[in-house]
Amino acid sequence: MLNSFRPAAYGAVVSLVLACHGDPLDAQSRTPVASESYTLPNGLRVILAEDHAAQVVTVNVWYDVGARNEPPGRTGFAHLFEHMMFQGSANVAKGDHLSFVQRAGGTLNGTTAEDRTNYFQSLPSNRLNLGLWLEAERMRSLRITQEHFENQRETVKEERRLRLDNPPYAAAFYAAFAGLFDRERCFAYGHEIIGTMDDLNAATLDDVTAFHRTYYRPNNATLVVTGDFVTAEAKALISRYFSDIPRGPAPPPVTCDQPANPGAQRHRVTDAKATLPAVLMLWRTPAYDSAEWPALDLLRVVLGGGASSRLNRAVVREARSAASIEVLLGLGAPRRGPNLFGILAFASPGRSADSVEVLLQREVSRVATEGVTEEELTKAKNVFRASRVAQLATSLGRAEALQTATMFLGSPAALGRDLDRHQAVTVNDIRRAAEAVLRTDNSAVTHIVPATRPP
């Protein structure tokens, strides 16, 4: 379950900020969001970012648990708890968390990734106490009952059918994403977030209770509050609601010994629901905090960011071999371990997956040998800057940006360093990153082809 944090008036927000402040990210690149951090005695990390631009507050909790924490035979538990956490607690009946927030005029959701599970609600600023109390309630006393477990397990299984098992292409795509990583040496990233049907069916109430006891404790969580509040008042509320929640045991460490450049993988999958051939090309990348990541992030824009990008221009518009192309860096959220760079192309009618791959490989080779132009790099940096400005224009976007900087780069202040490291990328950095990562012996290519239908 992935979410976009761009406001609806994305273009208008970016234009207004640039017009009023000239070059906002350069001018305040070290501290794009002012924040204060501290830790409660029970281990809960707190980050507060007071901003009175709008009468909205966001209460955002990240638990340091995701698919990477699941052992073999217990996949899908982090995603299952994304659902279980809305089933009520000692003082909140099932369904009331949602209704309380909505009746207050707020919005809420939760998402699961490999490295974290997040829960957030944005509310009118006079209801900050409600958001904090609800998050503290489920952190302290989530009701994990046989009934709640069984009905949410069935919900997750149905979600798997709808999102992965039944749609065309989806099963092949997700198998390829997980298959890029060695299940024996890096199971953390070598399995699907949603879990397998066998593991979900085999799970017991004792299994999920033990998982919750280990990971959903204050010492394994970060609380971020952004928006229109007074810091001293927020601290008093946080102390009142969270300080008496007992800490849990230290979660076990996660290991990932993914071998570098282990050799090329090739797969051909027949999909009875597919209508056009598709090509999915994947490469393993270093983690989010690596020196190569900003260069790969900007390369993603050069290759696939918009109609004027290299692949769209060469393969879609000029050769007319592909109907559409998307370039991926990760799957919606960063990781502390290896990730992926990918190109997904759907062939035009009458074109084969093989012919599309030839054109894609040609463009990838060009980047590794010739690099990109200064003009392309400038455009990619502008796209990145505009996206970051739009994210920071909302309280939810600021909360997620602070959480990301904290978990993956070490501190809230790293948000500014992340801007700096993207701005510092050179054309030579992109060429070197492409040469190091987009290698044949570091790749996995999957062709998904429609089943042959009888005449």
Coordinates of C-alpha atoms in Angstrom, one line a residue:
M1 CA 0.0 0.0 0.0
L2 CA 1.9 3.0 -1.3
N3 CA 0.9 6.7 -1.0
S4 CA 1.7 9.9 -2.6
F5 CA 2.3 13.0 -0.5
R6 CA 2.0 15.6 -3.2
P7 CA -0.8 18.1 -2.7
A8 CA -3.5 18.4 -5.4
A9 CA -2.3 21.8 -6.4
Y10 CA 1.2 20.6 -7.0
G11 CA 2.2 22.9 -9.8
A12 CA 0.7 25.9 -8.2
V13 CA 2.4 25.3 -4.9
V14 CA 5.8 24.9 -6.5
S15 CA 5.4 28.0 -8.7
L16 CA 4.2 30.1 -5.7
V17 CA 7.1 29.0 -3.5
L18 CA 9.7 29.6 -6.2
A19 CA 8.2 33.0 -7.1
C20 CA 8.1 34.2 -3.5
H21 CA 11.4 32.9 -2.2
G22 CA 13.6 32.6 -5.3
D23 CA 15.6 29.5 -4.5
P24 CA 14.2 28.1 -1.3
L25 CA 16.0 24.8 -1.1
D26 CA 19.4 26.3 -1.6
A27 CA 18.6 29.2 0.7
Q28 CA 17.7 26.8 3.6
S29 CA 19.2 23.5 2.5
R30 CA 20.7 22.8 5.9
T31 CA 17.4 23.1 7.8
P32 CA 14.5 22.9 5.3
V33 CA 12.3 21.9 8.3
A34 CA 13.2 23.1 11.7
S35 CA 12.6 20.4 14.3
E36 CA 13.3 19.5 17.9
S37 CA 14.1 15.9 18.9
Y38 CA 14.2 14.0 22.3
T39 CA 13.6 10.5 23.6
L40 CA 11.3 9.4 26.4
P41 CA 12.7 7.1 29.2
N42 CA 10.8 4.2 27.6
G43 CA 12.7 4.7 24.4
L44 CA 10.1 6.4 22.2
R45 CA 11.9 8.9 19.9
V46 CA 10.0 12.2 19.4
I47 CA 10.4 14.8 16.7
L48 CA 8.5 18.0 16.8
A49 CA 8.2 20.5 13.9
E50 CA 6.1 23.4 14.8
D51 CA 4.7 25.4 11.8
H52 CA 1.7 27.7 11.9
A53 CA 1.2 28.1 8.1
A54 CA -2.1 26.2 8.2
Q55 CA -4.4 25.1 11.1
V56 CA -3.5 21.4 10.6
V57 CA -1.4 19.0 12.6
T58 CA -0.1 15.6 11.6
V59 CA 0.6 12.8 14.1
N60 CA 2.9 10.3 12.4
V61 CA 4.3 7.1 14.0
W62 CA 6.8 4.9 12.3
Y63 CA 7.5 1.4 13.8
D64 CA 10.9 0.0 12.9
V65 CA 9.4 -3.2 11.5
G66 CA 8.5 -4.3 8.0
A67 CA 8.9 -7.3 5.7
R68 CA 12.7 -7.4 6.4
N69 CA 12.0 -8.5 10.0
E70 CA 10.0 -11.5 9.0
P71 CA 11.7 -14.9 9.1
P72 CA 11.0 -17.7 6.6
G73 CA 7.6 -19.2 7.2
R74 CA 6.3 -16.1 8.9
T75 CA 5.9 -13.7 5.9
G76 CA 3.2 -11.1 5.7
F77 CA 3.1 -10.3 9.5
A78 CA 4.1 -6.6 9.2
H79 CA 1.4 -6.0 6.6
L80 CA -1.1 -8.0 8.7
F81 CA -0.5 -5.6 11.6
E82 CA -1.0 -2.6 9.4
H83 CA -4.6 -3.9 9.4
M84 CA -4.7 -5.2 13.0
M85 CA -3.7 -1.8 14.4
F86 CA -7.1 -0.4 13.5
Q87 CA -9.0 -3.2 15.3
G88 CA -9.3 -1.4 18.6
S89 CA -7.6 -1.1 22.0
A90 CA -8.6 -1.1 25.7
N91 CA -10.4 2.2 25.4
V92 CA -11.1 2.4 21.6
A93 CA -13.7 0.0 20.1
K94 CA -13.2 -1.6 16.8
G95 CA -13.7 0.9 14.0
D96 CA -13.7 3.9 16.4
H97 CA -10.1 5.0 15.5
L98 CA -11.3 5.7 12.0
S99 CA -14.6 7.3 13.0
F100 CA -13.0 9.5 15.7
V101 CA -10.6 11.0 13.2
Q102 CA -13.1 11.4 10.4
R103 CA -15.7 13.0 12.7
A104 CA -13.0 15.5 13.8
G105 CA -12.5 16.4 10.1
G106 CA -9.2 14.5 9.7
T107 CA -7.7 11.8 7.5
L108 CA -5.7 8.8 8.3
N109 CA -4.0 5.7 6.9
G110 CA -1.1 3.3 7.3
T111 CA 1.3 1.6 4.9
T112 CA 3.8 -1.2 5.0
A113 CA 7.2 -1.3 3.4
E114 CA 10.3 -3.6 3.8
D115 CA 11.9 -1.4 6.5
R116 CA 9.0 0.3 8.3
T117 CA 5.3 0.4 9.0
N118 CA 3.8 3.9 9.3
Y119 CA 0.5 5.2 10.8
F120 CA -0.6 8.8 10.4
Q121 CA -3.5 11.1 10.9
S122 CA -3.8 14.8 9.8
L123 CA -6.3 16.7 11.9
P124 CA -7.5 20.2 12.7
S125 CA -4.9 21.7 15.0
N126 CA -7.3 21.9 18.0
R127 CA -7.5 18.0 17.9
L128 CA -3.9 17.2 18.4
N129 CA -4.8 15.6 21.7
L130 CA -7.1 13.1 19.8
G131 CA -4.3 12.0 17.4
L132 CA -1.8 11.5 20.2
W133 CA -4.2 9.7 22.4
L134 CA -5.3 7.3 19.7
E135 CA -1.7 6.4 18.8
A136 CA -0.8 5.9 22.4
E137 CA -3.9 3.7 23.0
R138 CA -3.0 1.2 20.3
M139 CA 0.7 1.3 21.2
R140 CA -0.2 0.5 24.9
S141 CA -3.2 -1.9 24.6
L142 CA -4.0 -3.2 21.1
R143 CA -6.7 -5.8 21.2
I144 CA -5.2 -8.9 19.5
T145 CA -8.1 -11.4 19.7
Q146 CA -8.8 -14.6 17.7
E147 CA -11.7 -12.9 16.1
H148 CA -9.7 -9.8 15.0
F149 CA -6.8 -12.0 13.8
E150 CA -9.0 -14.2 11.7
N151 CA -11.0 -11.5 10.0
Q152 CA -7.9 -9.4 9.2
R153 CA -6.1 -12.4 7.9
E154 CA -8.9 -13.0 5.5
T155 CA -8.8 -9.3 4.6
V156 CA -5.1 -9.6 3.8
K157 CA -5.6 -12.8 1.8
E158 CA -8.3 -11.1 -0.3
E159 CA -6.0 -8.1 -0.8
R160 CA -3.4 -10.4 -2.1
R161 CA -5.9 -11.9 -4.6
L162 CA -7.0 -8.5 -5.7
R163 CA -3.5 -6.8 -6.0
L164 CA -1.2 -9.7 -6.8
D165 CA -2.7 -13.0 -7.8
N166 CA -5.5 -12.0 -10.1
P167 CA -4.4 -8.8 -12.1
P168 CA -2.4 -9.4 -15.2
Y169 CA 1.4 -9.0 -14.9
A170 CA 1.4 -8.4 -11.1
A171 CA 2.4 -11.9 -9.9
A172 CA 5.4 -11.9 -12.4
F173 CA 6.4 -8.4 -11.4
Y174 CA 6.4 -9.1 -7.6
A175 CA 8.2 -12.4 -8.0
A176 CA 10.9 -10.6 -10.0
F177 CA 11.3 -7.9 -7.4
A178 CA 11.8 -10.4 -4.6
G179 CA 13.8 -12.8 -6.8
L180 CA 16.4 -10.2 -7.4
F181 CA 17.7 -11.0 -3.9
D182 CA 19.2 -14.2 -2.5
R183 CA 16.6 -15.8 -0.3
E184 CA 19.2 -17.8 1.6
R185 CA 21.5 -14.9 2.3
C186 CA 19.1 -12.0 2.2
F187 CA 15.6 -13.2 3.0
A188 CA 14.9 -9.8 4.4
Y189 CA 14.4 -8.5 0.9
G190 CA 13.9 -11.8 -0.9
H191 CA 10.2 -12.2 -0.2
E192 CA 7.0 -10.3 -0.9
I193 CA 5.7 -7.8 1.6
I194 CA 2.1 -9.1 1.5
G195 CA 3.2 -12.6 2.4
T196 CA 2.4 -16.0 0.9
M197 CA -1.0 -17.7 1.3
D198 CA 0.7 -20.7 2.9
D199 CA 2.4 -18.5 5.6
L200 CA -0.8 -16.6 6.3
N201 CA -2.9 -19.8 6.6
A202 CA -0.3 -21.4 8.9
A203 CA -0.1 -18.4 11.3
T204 CA -1.5 -18.7 14.8
L205 CA -2.7 -16.2 17.3
D206 CA 0.4 -17.0 19.4
D207 CA 2.6 -16.2 16.4
V208 CA 1.2 -12.8 15.7
T209 CA 1.0 -11.9 19.4
A210 CA 4.7 -12.7 19.8
F211 CA 5.5 -10.6 16.7
H212 CA 3.5 -7.6 18.1
R213 CA 5.2 -8.0 21.5
T214 CA 8.6 -7.7 19.9
Y215 CA 8.2 -4.9 17.4
Y216 CA 5.2 -2.6 18.4
R217 CA 6.8 -1.1 21.5
P218 CA 7.9 2.6 22.2
N219 CA 11.6 1.8 22.0
N220 CA 11.0 0.6 18.4
A221 CA 9.0 3.6 17.3
T222 CA 9.5 7.2 16.3
L223 CA 6.7 9.8 16.8
V224 CA 6.7 12.9 14.6
V225 CA 4.3 15.8 15.1
T226 CA 4.2 18.5 12.5
G227 CA 2.0 21.6 11.9
D228 CA 0.1 24.1 13.9
F229 CA 0.8 23.4 17.6
V230 CA 2.8 24.9 20.5
T231 CA 5.8 22.7 21.3
A232 CA 5.5 23.0 25.1
E233 CA 1.9 21.9 24.9
A234 CA 2.7 19.0 22.6
K235 CA 5.4 17.8 24.9
A236 CA 3.0 17.8 27.9
L237 CA 0.5 15.7 25.9
I238 CA 3.1 13.3 24.7
S239 CA 4.4 12.8 28.2
R240 CA 0.8 12.2 29.5
Y241 CA -0.2 9.7 26.9
F242 CA 3.1 7.8 26.1
S243 CA 5.5 8.0 29.0
D244 CA 3.9 5.1 31.0
I245 CA 3.9 2.6 28.1
P246 CA 6.5 0.0 29.0
R247 CA 9.4 -0.6 26.6
G248 CA 9.8 -4.0 25.0
P249 CA 12.7 -6.3 24.3
A250 CA 15.4 -5.3 21.8
P251 CA 14.3 -6.7 18.4
P252 CA 16.6 -9.2 16.8
P253 CA 19.1 -7.8 14.2
V254 CA 18.4 -8.2 10.5
T255 CA 21.1 -9.7 8.3
C256 CA 21.5 -9.4 4.6
D257 CA 24.6 -10.7 3.0
Q258 CA 23.6 -10.1 -0.6
P259 CA 26.4 -11.0 -3.0
A260 CA 27.5 -8.3 -5.5
N261 CA 27.1 -9.0 -9.2
P262 CA 26.2 -12.7 -8.9
G263 CA 25.5 -13.2 -12.6
A264 CA 22.7 -12.4 -15.0
Q265 CA 19.3 -13.8 -14.5
R266 CA 16.7 -14.3 -17.3
H267 CA 13.1 -15.4 -16.9
R268 CA 10.2 -15.8 -19.4
V269 CA 6.7 -16.0 -17.9
T270 CA 3.5 -16.7 -19.7
D271 CA 0.6 -14.8 -18.3
A272 CA -2.9 -15.9 -19.5
K273 CA -4.3 -12.5 -18.4
A274 CA -1.7 -10.4 -20.2
T275 CA -2.7 -8.6 -23.5
L276 CA 0.7 -7.2 -24.5
P277 CA 4.3 -8.5 -24.0
A278 CA 6.1 -6.7 -21.1
V279 CA 9.8 -6.4 -20.3
L280 CA 11.0 -5.9 -16.7
M281 CA 14.7 -5.2 -16.3
L282 CA 16.1 -5.0 -12.8
W283 CA 19.5 -4.2 -11.2
R284 CA 20.6 -4.4 -7.6
T285 CA 21.5 -1.1 -6.0
P286 CA 23.2 0.0 -2.8
A287 CA 21.1 1.3 0.1
Y288 CA 19.5 4.7 0.4
D289 CA 22.4 6.2 2.3
S290 CA 25.0 5.2 -0.2
A291 CA 26.9 7.8 -2.3
E292 CA 25.4 6.3 -5.5
W293 CA 21.8 6.7 -4.5
P294 CA 21.4 10.4 -5.5
A295 CA 23.0 9.8 -8.8
L296 CA 20.7 6.9 -9.5
D297 CA 17.7 8.9 -8.4
L298 CA 18.5 11.6 -10.9
L299 CA 19.3 9.0 -13.6
R300 CA 15.8 7.7 -13.1
V301 CA 14.4 11.0 -14.2
V302 CA 16.8 11.3 -17.1
L303 CA 15.8 7.9 -18.4
G304 CA 12.0 7.8 -17.6
G305 CA 10.8 11.1 -16.2
G306 CA 8.2 12.4 -18.6
A307 CA 7.6 12.4 -22.3
S308 CA 11.0 14.1 -23.1
S309 CA 13.1 11.5 -21.2
R310 CA 15.5 9.3 -23.0
L311 CA 13.5 6.1 -23.0
N312 CA 10.2 7.7 -23.8
R313 CA 11.7 9.6 -26.6
A314 CA 13.8 6.8 -28.2
V315 CA 11.6 3.7 -27.6
V316 CA 8.0 5.0 -27.3
R317 CA 7.9 8.1 -29.6
E318 CA 10.6 7.4 -32.2
A319 CA 10.8 3.6 -32.5
R320 CA 7.2 3.1 -31.4
S321 CA 8.2 -0.2 -30.0
A322 CA 6.7 0.4 -26.5
A323 CA 3.3 1.7 -25.5
S324 CA 4.6 2.9 -22.2
I325 CA 7.8 2.9 -20.0
E326 CA 8.4 3.4 -16.3
V327 CA 11.7 3.7 -14.6
L328 CA 11.8 2.6 -10.9
L329 CA 14.2 3.3 -8.1
G330 CA 13.0 1.2 -5.2
L331 CA 9.4 0.3 -4.7
G332 CA 8.0 3.3 -3.0
A333 CA 10.1 3.5 0.1
P334 CA 13.8 3.5 0.9
R335 CA 15.7 0.6 2.5
R336 CA 18.7 0.3 4.8
G337 CA 19.8 -2.7 2.7
P338 CA 20.1 -3.3 -1.0
N339 CA 17.4 -2.0 -3.3
L340 CA 16.6 -2.0 -7.0
F341 CA 16.7 0.1 -10.1
G342 CA 14.2 -1.1 -12.8
I343 CA 12.8 -0.4 -16.2
L344 CA 9.3 -1.6 -17.0
A345 CA 8.1 -1.4 -20.6
F346 CA 4.9 -2.6 -22.2
A347 CA 5.4 -3.5 -25.9
S348 CA 3.3 -1.8 -28.6
P349 CA 0.8 -4.1 -30.4
G350 CA 2.7 -6.3 -32.8
R351 CA 6.1 -5.8 -31.1
S352 CA 7.9 -8.6 -29.2
A353 CA 9.5 -8.4 -25.8
D354 CA 12.8 -9.3 -27.4
S355 CA 12.7 -6.3 -29.7
V356 CA 11.8 -3.9 -26.9
E357 CA 14.6 -5.2 -24.7
V358 CA 17.2 -4.6 -27.5
L359 CA 16.2 -0.9 -27.6
L360 CA 16.2 -0.6 -23.8
Q361 CA 19.6 -2.2 -23.5
R362 CA 21.0 0.1 -26.1
E363 CA 20.0 3.2 -24.1
V364 CA 21.2 1.7 -20.8
S365 CA 24.6 1.0 -22.4
R366 CA 24.8 4.6 -23.7
V367 CA 24.4 6.0 -20.2
A368 CA 27.1 3.7 -18.8
T369 CA 29.6 4.6 -21.6
E370 CA 28.7 8.2 -22.6
G371 CA 26.9 9.5 -19.5
V372 CA 24.3 12.2 -19.6
T373 CA 24.4 15.9 -20.6
E374 CA 24.5 18.9 -18.3
E375 CA 21.1 19.9 -19.7
E376 CA 19.6 16.5 -18.7
L377 CA 21.1 16.7 -15.3
T378 CA 19.8 20.2 -14.7
K379 CA 16.3 19.1 -15.7
A380 CA 16.5 16.1 -13.3
K381 CA 17.6 18.3 -10.4
N382 CA 14.8 20.7 -11.1
V383 CA 12.3 17.8 -11.0
F384 CA 13.8 16.6 -7.7
R385 CA 13.7 20.0 -6.2
A386 CA 10.1 20.6 -7.3
S387 CA 9.0 17.3 -5.9
R388 CA 10.7 18.0 -2.5
V389 CA 9.2 21.5 -2.3
A390 CA 5.7 20.0 -2.9
Q391 CA 6.3 17.4 -0.3
L392 CA 7.4 19.9 2.3
A393 CA 4.3 22.1 1.6
T394 CA 2.0 19.8 3.7
S395 CA 2.2 18.7 7.3
L396 CA 2.0 15.1 6.3
G397 CA 4.7 15.5 3.7
R398 CA 7.0 17.1 6.3
A399 CA 6.3 14.4 8.8
E400 CA 7.2 11.6 6.3
A401 CA 10.3 13.5 5.1
L402 CA 11.6 13.8 8.7
Q403 CA 10.9 10.2 9.4
T404 CA 12.7 9.2 6.3
A405 CA 15.7 11.3 7.1
T406 CA 15.8 9.9 10.6
M407 CA 15.5 6.2 9.8
F408 CA 17.6 6.1 6.6
L409 CA 20.1 8.9 7.0
G410 CA 20.5 9.0 10.8
S411 CA 18.7 12.2 12.0
P412 CA 16.1 14.8 11.1
A413 CA 18.8 17.2 10.2
A414 CA 19.9 14.8 7.4
L415 CA 16.9 16.1 5.4
G416 CA 19.0 19.1 4.5
R417 CA 22.0 16.9 3.7
D418 CA 19.8 14.8 1.4
L419 CA 18.9 18.0 -0.6
D420 CA 22.6 18.9 -0.7
R421 CA 23.8 15.5 -1.9
H422 CA 21.3 15.5 -4.8
Q423 CA 22.4 19.1 -5.8
A424 CA 26.1 18.0 -5.7
V425 CA 25.7 15.2 -8.3
T426 CA 27.7 15.7 -11.5
V427 CA 27.4 14.1 -14.9
N428 CA 30.5 12.0 -14.0
D429 CA 28.8 10.8 -10.9
I430 CA 25.8 9.5 -12.9
R431 CA 28.1 7.8 -15.5
R432 CA 30.0 6.1 -12.7
A433 CA 26.9 5.0 -10.9
A434 CA 25.4 3.6 -14.1
E435 CA 28.6 1.8 -14.9
A436 CA 28.8 0.3 -11.5
V437 CA 25.1 -0.7 -11.1
L438 CA 23.6 -1.2 -14.5
R439 CA 25.8 -4.2 -15.3
T440 CA 24.7 -7.4 -17.0
D441 CA 26.1 -9.6 -14.2
N442 CA 24.0 -7.5 -11.7
S443 CA 20.8 -7.8 -13.6
A444 CA 17.6 -9.8 -13.8
V445 CA 15.4 -9.6 -16.9
T446 CA 11.9 -10.9 -17.1
H447 CA 9.8 -11.2 -20.2
I448 CA 6.0 -11.5 -19.6
V449 CA 4.2 -12.7 -22.6
P450 CA 0.5 -13.3 -23.3
A451 CA -0.6 -16.9 -23.5
T452 CA -1.2 -18.1 -27.1
R453 CA -4.9 -18.3 -27.7
P454 CA -6.4 -20.9 -30.0
P455 CA -7.8 -19.5 -33.3

